[in-house]
Amino acid sequence: MQTLLKLTAARSGDRLQLVTTEVLEMGTNILRFIGDIRATPGRYSVQIGSREHLHPPDSLADEPHEQRDPRFVWRFLDHSCKPNAKVVEQSLVALRLIQVGEVLTFDYNLTEEDMATPFRGECGHCGGRMIRGFKHRQHPSAI
Ligand SMILES: [Zn+2]
């Protein structure tokens, strides 16, 4: 799990985010998503196939446990419409050079078809539109 040494979970207000502790070159394989694959999405799942949603194990649902287990820090990844990373197969890959202390983000609308818990975007790049999954986008070809 040496790749996880590049990250830490940091509190921002009432939630945790993943923050880099090293400079990451573009193309760096930052972490591999590990969890339970189910057919339906959940609040913290990441979609990795048409009916494959990777969930953090239920036994690690409370945050202190997850902070102690670095395999599941991916659950704290934030959404951004202008992200610094993307999901490639079952890994998170840096889209550009990422500086120390940056919050790691990916675009949920690129991986998620129909999100279990849609929310209003707060990334600062989209004017607070609803993030619901690519199924709901009006112009899918614009992705
Ligand atoms: Zn946004």
Coordinates of N, CA and C and ligand atoms in Angstrom, one line a residue:
M1 N 0.8 -1.2 0.0 CA 0.0 0.0 0.0 C 0.9 1.3 0.0
Q2 N 2.0 1.2 -0.6 CA 2.9 2.4 -0.5 C 2.3 3.6 -1.2
T3 N 1.5 3.4 -2.2 CA 0.9 4.6 -2.9 C 0.1 5.4 -1.9
L4 N -0.5 4.8 -0.9 CA -1.4 5.6 0.0 C -0.6 6.5 1.0
L5 N 0.7 6.3 1.0 CA 1.5 7.3 1.8 C 1.5 8.7 1.2
K6 N 1.0 8.8 0.0 CA 1.0 10.1 -0.6 C -0.3 10.9 -0.2
L7 N -1.1 10.3 0.6 CA -2.4 10.9 0.9 C -2.7 10.9 2.4
T8 N -3.5 11.8 2.8 CA -4.1 11.8 4.2 C -5.5 12.2 4.1
A9 N -6.3 11.8 5.1 CA -7.7 12.3 5.2 C -7.6 13.5 6.1
A10 N -8.1 14.6 5.6 CA -8.1 15.9 6.4 C -9.5 16.4 6.6
R11 N -9.8 16.9 7.7 CA -11.2 17.4 8.0 C -11.4 18.8 7.4
S12 N -12.5 19.0 6.7 CA -12.9 20.2 6.2 C -14.3 20.5 6.6
G13 N -14.5 21.4 7.6 CA -15.8 21.6 8.2 C -16.3 20.3 8.8
D14 N -17.4 19.7 8.4 CA -17.9 18.5 9.0 C -17.6 17.3 8.2
R15 N -16.7 17.3 7.3 CA -16.4 16.1 6.5 C -14.9 16.0 6.3
L16 N -14.6 14.8 5.9 CA -13.2 14.4 5.6 C -13.0 14.5 4.1
Q17 N -11.8 14.9 3.7 CA -11.4 14.9 2.3 C -10.0 14.3 2.2
L18 N -9.7 13.8 1.0 CA -8.4 13.3 0.8 C -7.4 14.3 0.2
V19 N -6.3 14.5 0.9 CA -5.4 15.6 0.6 C -4.0 14.9 0.3
T20 N -3.3 15.4 -0.7 CA -2.0 14.9 -1.0 C -0.9 15.3 0.0
T21 N 0.0 14.5 0.3 CA 1.2 14.8 1.1 C 2.5 14.8 0.3
E22 N 2.4 14.5 -1.0 CA 3.5 14.5 -1.9 C 3.1 15.1 -3.2
V23 N 4.0 15.7 -3.9 CA 3.7 16.1 -5.3 C 3.4 14.9 -6.1
L24 N 2.4 14.9 -6.9 CA 2.0 13.7 -7.8 C 2.2 14.1 -9.2
E25 N 3.0 13.4 -9.9 CA 3.2 13.7 -11.4 C 1.9 13.3 -12.1
M26 N 1.7 14.0 -13.2 CA 0.6 13.6 -14.1 C 0.7 12.1 -14.5
G27 N -0.4 11.4 -14.4 CA -0.4 10.0 -14.8 C -0.1 9.0 -13.6
T28 N 0.2 9.6 -12.4 CA 0.5 8.8 -11.3 C -0.7 7.9 -10.9
N29 N -0.5 6.6 -10.7 CA -1.6 5.8 -10.2 C -1.6 6.0 -8.7
I30 N -2.6 6.7 -8.2 CA -2.7 7.2 -6.9 C -3.1 6.2 -5.9
L31 N -4.2 5.5 -6.2 CA -4.7 4.4 -5.4 C -5.5 3.4 -6.2
R32 N -5.7 2.3 -5.6 CA -6.6 1.3 -6.2 C -7.8 1.2 -5.4
F33 N -9.0 1.2 -6.0 CA -10.2 1.1 -5.3 C -10.4 -0.4 -4.8
I34 N -10.6 -0.6 -3.5 CA -10.8 -1.9 -3.0 C -12.1 -1.9 -2.2
G35 N -12.9 -2.9 -2.3 CA -14.1 -2.9 -1.6 C -15.0 -4.1 -2.0
D36 N -16.3 -4.0 -1.7 CA -17.3 -5.0 -2.1 C -18.0 -4.6 -3.4
I37 N -18.1 -5.4 -4.4 CA -18.8 -5.1 -5.6 C -20.3 -5.5 -5.5
R38 N -21.2 -4.6 -5.7 CA -22.6 -4.8 -5.7 C -23.2 -4.3 -7.0
A39 N -24.5 -4.7 -7.2 CA -25.2 -4.4 -8.5 C -25.8 -3.0 -8.4
T40 N -25.9 -2.4 -7.2 CA -26.6 -1.1 -7.1 C -25.7 -0.1 -6.4
P41 N -25.9 1.2 -6.7 CA -25.0 2.2 -6.0 C -25.4 2.5 -4.6
G42 N -24.5 3.1 -3.9 CA -24.8 3.5 -2.5 C -24.1 4.9 -2.4
R43 N -24.3 5.5 -1.2 CA -23.8 6.8 -1.0 C -22.3 7.0 -1.3
Y44 N -21.5 6.0 -0.9 CA -20.1 6.1 -1.1 C -19.5 5.2 -2.1
S45 N -20.3 4.6 -2.9 CA -19.8 3.6 -3.9 C -19.2 4.4 -5.1
V46 N -18.3 3.7 -5.8 CA -17.8 4.1 -7.1 C -18.1 3.1 -8.2
Q47 N -18.7 3.6 -9.3 CA -19.1 2.6 -10.3 C -17.9 2.2 -11.2
I48 N -17.7 0.9 -11.3 CA -16.6 0.5 -12.1 C -17.0 -0.4 -13.3
G49 N -18.3 -0.6 -13.4 CA -18.8 -1.4 -14.6 C -20.3 -1.1 -14.7
S50 N -21.0 -1.6 -15.7 CA -22.4 -1.2 -16.0 C -23.3 -1.6 -14.8
R51 N -23.0 -2.7 -14.2 CA -23.8 -3.0 -12.9 C -22.8 -3.4 -11.8
E52 N -21.7 -2.7 -11.7 CA -20.7 -3.0 -10.7 C -20.4 -1.7 -9.9
H53 N -20.7 -1.7 -8.7 CA -20.5 -0.6 -7.8 C -19.7 -1.0 -6.6
L54 N -18.5 -0.4 -6.5 CA -17.6 -0.8 -5.4 C -18.0 0.0 -4.2
H55 N -18.3 -0.7 -3.1 CA -18.7 -0.1 -1.8 C -17.6 -0.3 -0.8
P56 N -17.4 0.7 0.1 CA -16.6 0.4 1.3 C -17.3 -0.7 2.1
P57 N -16.6 -1.6 2.7 CA -17.3 -2.7 3.5 C -18.1 -2.1 4.6
D58 N -19.3 -2.6 4.8 CA -20.2 -2.2 5.9 C -19.5 -2.1 7.2
S59 N -18.6 -3.1 7.5 CA -18.0 -3.1 8.8 C -17.1 -1.9 9.0
L60 N -16.8 -1.1 8.0 CA -16.0 0.0 8.1 C -16.8 1.3 7.9
A61 N -18.1 1.3 8.3 CA -19.0 2.4 8.0 C -18.7 3.6 8.8
D62 N -18.2 3.4 10.0 CA -17.9 4.6 10.8 C -16.5 5.2 10.5
E63 N -16.4 6.5 10.6 CA -15.2 7.1 10.1 C -13.9 6.8 10.8
P64 N -13.9 6.7 12.1 CA -12.6 6.4 12.8 C -12.0 5.1 12.3
H65 N -12.8 4.1 12.0 CA -12.3 2.8 11.5 C -11.6 3.0 10.2
E66 N -12.3 3.8 9.3 CA -11.8 4.0 8.0 C -10.5 4.8 8.0
Q67 N -10.4 5.7 8.9 CA -9.2 6.5 9.0 C -8.0 5.6 9.4
R68 N -8.3 4.5 10.1 CA -7.2 3.7 10.6 C -6.9 2.6 9.5
D69 N -7.8 2.4 8.5 CA -7.5 1.4 7.5 C -7.3 2.1 6.2
P70 N -6.0 2.3 5.7 CA -5.7 3.1 4.5 C -6.3 2.5 3.3
R71 N -6.7 1.2 3.3 CA -7.3 0.6 2.1 C -8.6 1.3 1.6
F72 N -9.2 1.9 2.5 CA -10.6 2.5 2.2 C -10.7 4.0 2.3
V73 N -9.5 4.7 2.2 CA -9.5 6.1 2.2 C -10.2 6.7 1.0
W74 N -10.3 5.9 -0.1 CA -11.0 6.4 -1.3 C -12.4 6.8 -1.0
R75 N -13.0 6.4 0.0 CA -14.4 6.8 0.3 C -14.5 8.3 0.6
F76 N -13.4 8.9 0.9 CA -13.4 10.4 1.2 C -13.1 11.2 -0.1
L77 N -12.9 10.6 -1.2 CA -12.7 11.4 -2.4 C -13.9 12.3 -2.7
D78 N -13.6 13.5 -3.1 CA -14.6 14.5 -3.4 C -14.9 14.6 -4.9
H79 N -16.1 15.1 -5.2 CA -16.4 15.4 -6.6 C -15.9 16.8 -7.0
S80 N -15.5 16.9 -8.2 CA -15.3 18.2 -8.8 C -15.6 18.1 -10.3
C81 N -16.2 19.2 -10.9 CA -16.4 19.3 -12.3 C -15.1 19.6 -13.0
K82 N -14.1 20.0 -12.3 CA -12.8 20.3 -12.9 C -11.8 19.6 -12.0
P83 N -11.8 18.2 -12.1 CA -11.0 17.4 -11.2 C -9.5 17.3 -11.4
N84 N -8.8 16.9 -10.5 CA -7.3 16.7 -10.7 C -7.0 15.2 -10.8
A85 N -8.0 14.3 -10.8 CA -7.8 12.9 -11.0 C -9.0 12.3 -11.7
K86 N -8.8 11.1 -12.2 CA -9.9 10.4 -12.8 C -9.8 8.9 -12.5
V87 N -10.9 8.2 -12.6 CA -11.0 6.8 -12.4 C -10.7 6.0 -13.7
V88 N -9.7 5.2 -13.6 CA -9.3 4.3 -14.8 C -9.4 2.9 -14.3
E89 N -10.4 2.2 -14.9 CA -10.7 0.8 -14.4 C -10.9 0.9 -12.9
Q90 N -10.0 0.3 -12.1 CA -10.3 0.3 -10.7 C -9.2 1.2 -9.9
S91 N -8.6 2.1 -10.6 CA -7.6 3.0 -10.0 C -7.9 4.4 -10.2
L92 N -7.3 5.2 -9.3 CA -7.4 6.7 -9.4 C -6.1 7.2 -10.0
V93 N -6.2 8.0 -11.1 CA -5.0 8.4 -11.8 C -4.9 9.9 -11.8
A94 N -3.8 10.5 -11.6 CA -3.6 12.0 -11.6 C -3.8 12.5 -13.1
L95 N -4.6 13.5 -13.2 CA -4.9 14.1 -14.6 C -3.8 15.1 -14.9
R96 N -3.1 15.6 -13.9 CA -2.1 16.7 -14.1 C -1.2 16.6 -12.9
L97 N -0.2 17.5 -12.9 CA 0.7 17.6 -11.7 C -0.2 18.1 -10.5
I98 N -0.1 17.4 -9.4 CA -0.9 17.7 -8.2 C 0.1 18.1 -7.1
Q99 N -0.1 19.3 -6.6 CA 0.8 19.8 -5.5 C 0.4 19.3 -4.1
V100 N 1.4 19.4 -3.2 CA 1.1 19.0 -1.8 C 0.0 19.8 -1.3
G101 N -0.9 19.1 -0.6 CA -2.0 19.8 0.1 C -3.3 20.0 -0.7
E102 N -3.2 19.5 -2.0 CA -4.4 19.6 -2.8 C -5.4 18.6 -2.4
V103 N -6.7 18.9 -2.5 CA -7.8 18.0 -2.2 C -7.9 17.2 -3.5
L104 N -7.9 15.8 -3.4 CA -8.1 15.0 -4.5 C -9.5 14.9 -4.9
T105 N -9.8 15.0 -6.2 CA -11.2 15.0 -6.7 C -11.2 14.2 -8.0
F106 N -12.4 13.7 -8.3 CA -12.7 13.2 -9.6 C -14.1 13.6 -10.0
D107 N -14.5 13.5 -11.2 CA -15.8 13.9 -11.7 C -16.8 12.7 -11.6
Y108 N -17.7 12.8 -10.6 CA -18.6 11.7 -10.3 C -19.4 11.4 -11.6
N109 N -19.7 12.4 -12.3 CA -20.6 12.3 -13.5 C -19.9 11.4 -14.6
L110 N -18.6 11.2 -14.5 CA -18.0 10.4 -15.5 C -18.0 8.9 -15.2
T111 N -18.1 8.6 -13.9 CA -18.2 7.2 -13.5 C -19.6 6.7 -13.1
E112 N -20.4 7.6 -12.5 CA -21.6 7.2 -12.0 C -22.8 7.4 -13.0
E113 N -23.5 6.3 -13.2 CA -24.6 6.4 -14.2 C -25.9 7.1 -13.5
D114 N -26.2 6.6 -12.3 CA -27.4 7.1 -11.7 C -27.2 7.1 -10.2
M115 N -26.8 8.2 -9.6 CA -26.3 8.2 -8.2 C -27.4 7.9 -7.2
A116 N -27.0 7.2 -6.1 CA -27.9 6.9 -5.0 C -28.3 8.2 -4.2
T117 N -27.3 9.1 -4.1 CA -27.6 10.3 -3.3 C -27.1 11.5 -4.1
P118 N -27.9 12.0 -5.0 CA -27.5 13.2 -5.8 C -27.3 14.4 -4.8
F119 N -26.5 15.3 -5.3 CA -26.3 16.5 -4.4 C -26.0 17.7 -5.3
R120 N -26.0 18.9 -4.7 CA -25.7 20.1 -5.5 C -24.2 20.3 -5.4
G121 N -23.6 20.5 -6.6 CA -22.2 20.6 -6.7 C -21.7 21.9 -6.0
E122 N -20.6 21.7 -5.2 CA -19.9 22.8 -4.5 C -18.5 22.9 -4.9
C123 N -18.2 22.5 -6.2 CA -16.8 22.5 -6.6 C -16.3 23.9 -7.0
G124 N -17.2 24.8 -7.2 CA -16.9 26.1 -7.6 C -16.7 26.3 -9.1
H125 N -16.9 25.3 -9.9 CA -16.7 25.3 -11.3 C -18.0 25.2 -12.1
C126 N -19.1 25.0 -11.5 CA -20.3 24.6 -12.2 C -21.5 25.3 -11.8
G127 N -21.4 26.3 -10.9 CA -22.5 27.1 -10.5 C -23.5 26.3 -9.7
G128 N -23.1 25.3 -9.0 CA -24.0 24.5 -8.1 C -25.0 23.7 -8.8
R129 N -24.7 23.1 -10.0 CA -25.7 22.2 -10.6 C -25.8 20.9 -9.8
M130 N -26.9 20.2 -10.1 CA -27.1 18.9 -9.4 C -26.1 17.8 -10.1
I131 N -25.5 17.1 -9.2 CA -24.6 16.0 -9.6 C -25.4 14.7 -9.4
R132 N -25.8 14.1 -10.5 CA -26.8 12.9 -10.4 C -26.3 11.7 -11.1
G133 N -25.2 11.8 -11.9 CA -24.8 10.7 -12.7 C -25.1 11.0 -14.2
F134 N -24.3 10.3 -15.1 CA -24.3 10.7 -16.5 C -25.6 10.3 -17.1
K135 N -26.4 9.4 -16.6 CA -27.7 9.1 -17.1 C -28.6 10.4 -17.2
H136 N -28.4 11.3 -16.3 CA -29.3 12.5 -16.3 C -28.7 13.7 -17.1
R137 N -27.6 13.5 -17.7 CA -27.0 14.7 -18.4 C -27.8 14.9 -19.7
Q138 N -28.0 16.1 -20.0 CA -28.8 16.4 -21.2 C -28.1 16.2 -22.5
H139 N -26.8 16.3 -22.4 CA -25.9 16.2 -23.6 C -24.8 15.2 -23.3
P140 N -25.1 13.9 -23.3 CA -24.1 12.9 -22.9 C -22.8 13.0 -23.7
S141 N -22.9 13.4 -25.0 CA -21.8 13.5 -25.8 C -20.8 14.6 -25.4
A142 N -21.3 15.5 -24.5 CA -20.4 16.6 -24.0 C -19.5 16.1 -22.9
I143 N -19.6 14.9 -22.4 CA -18.8 14.4 -21.3 C -17.3 14.4 -21.7
Ligands
ZN1 ZN -19.2 21.2 -10.0

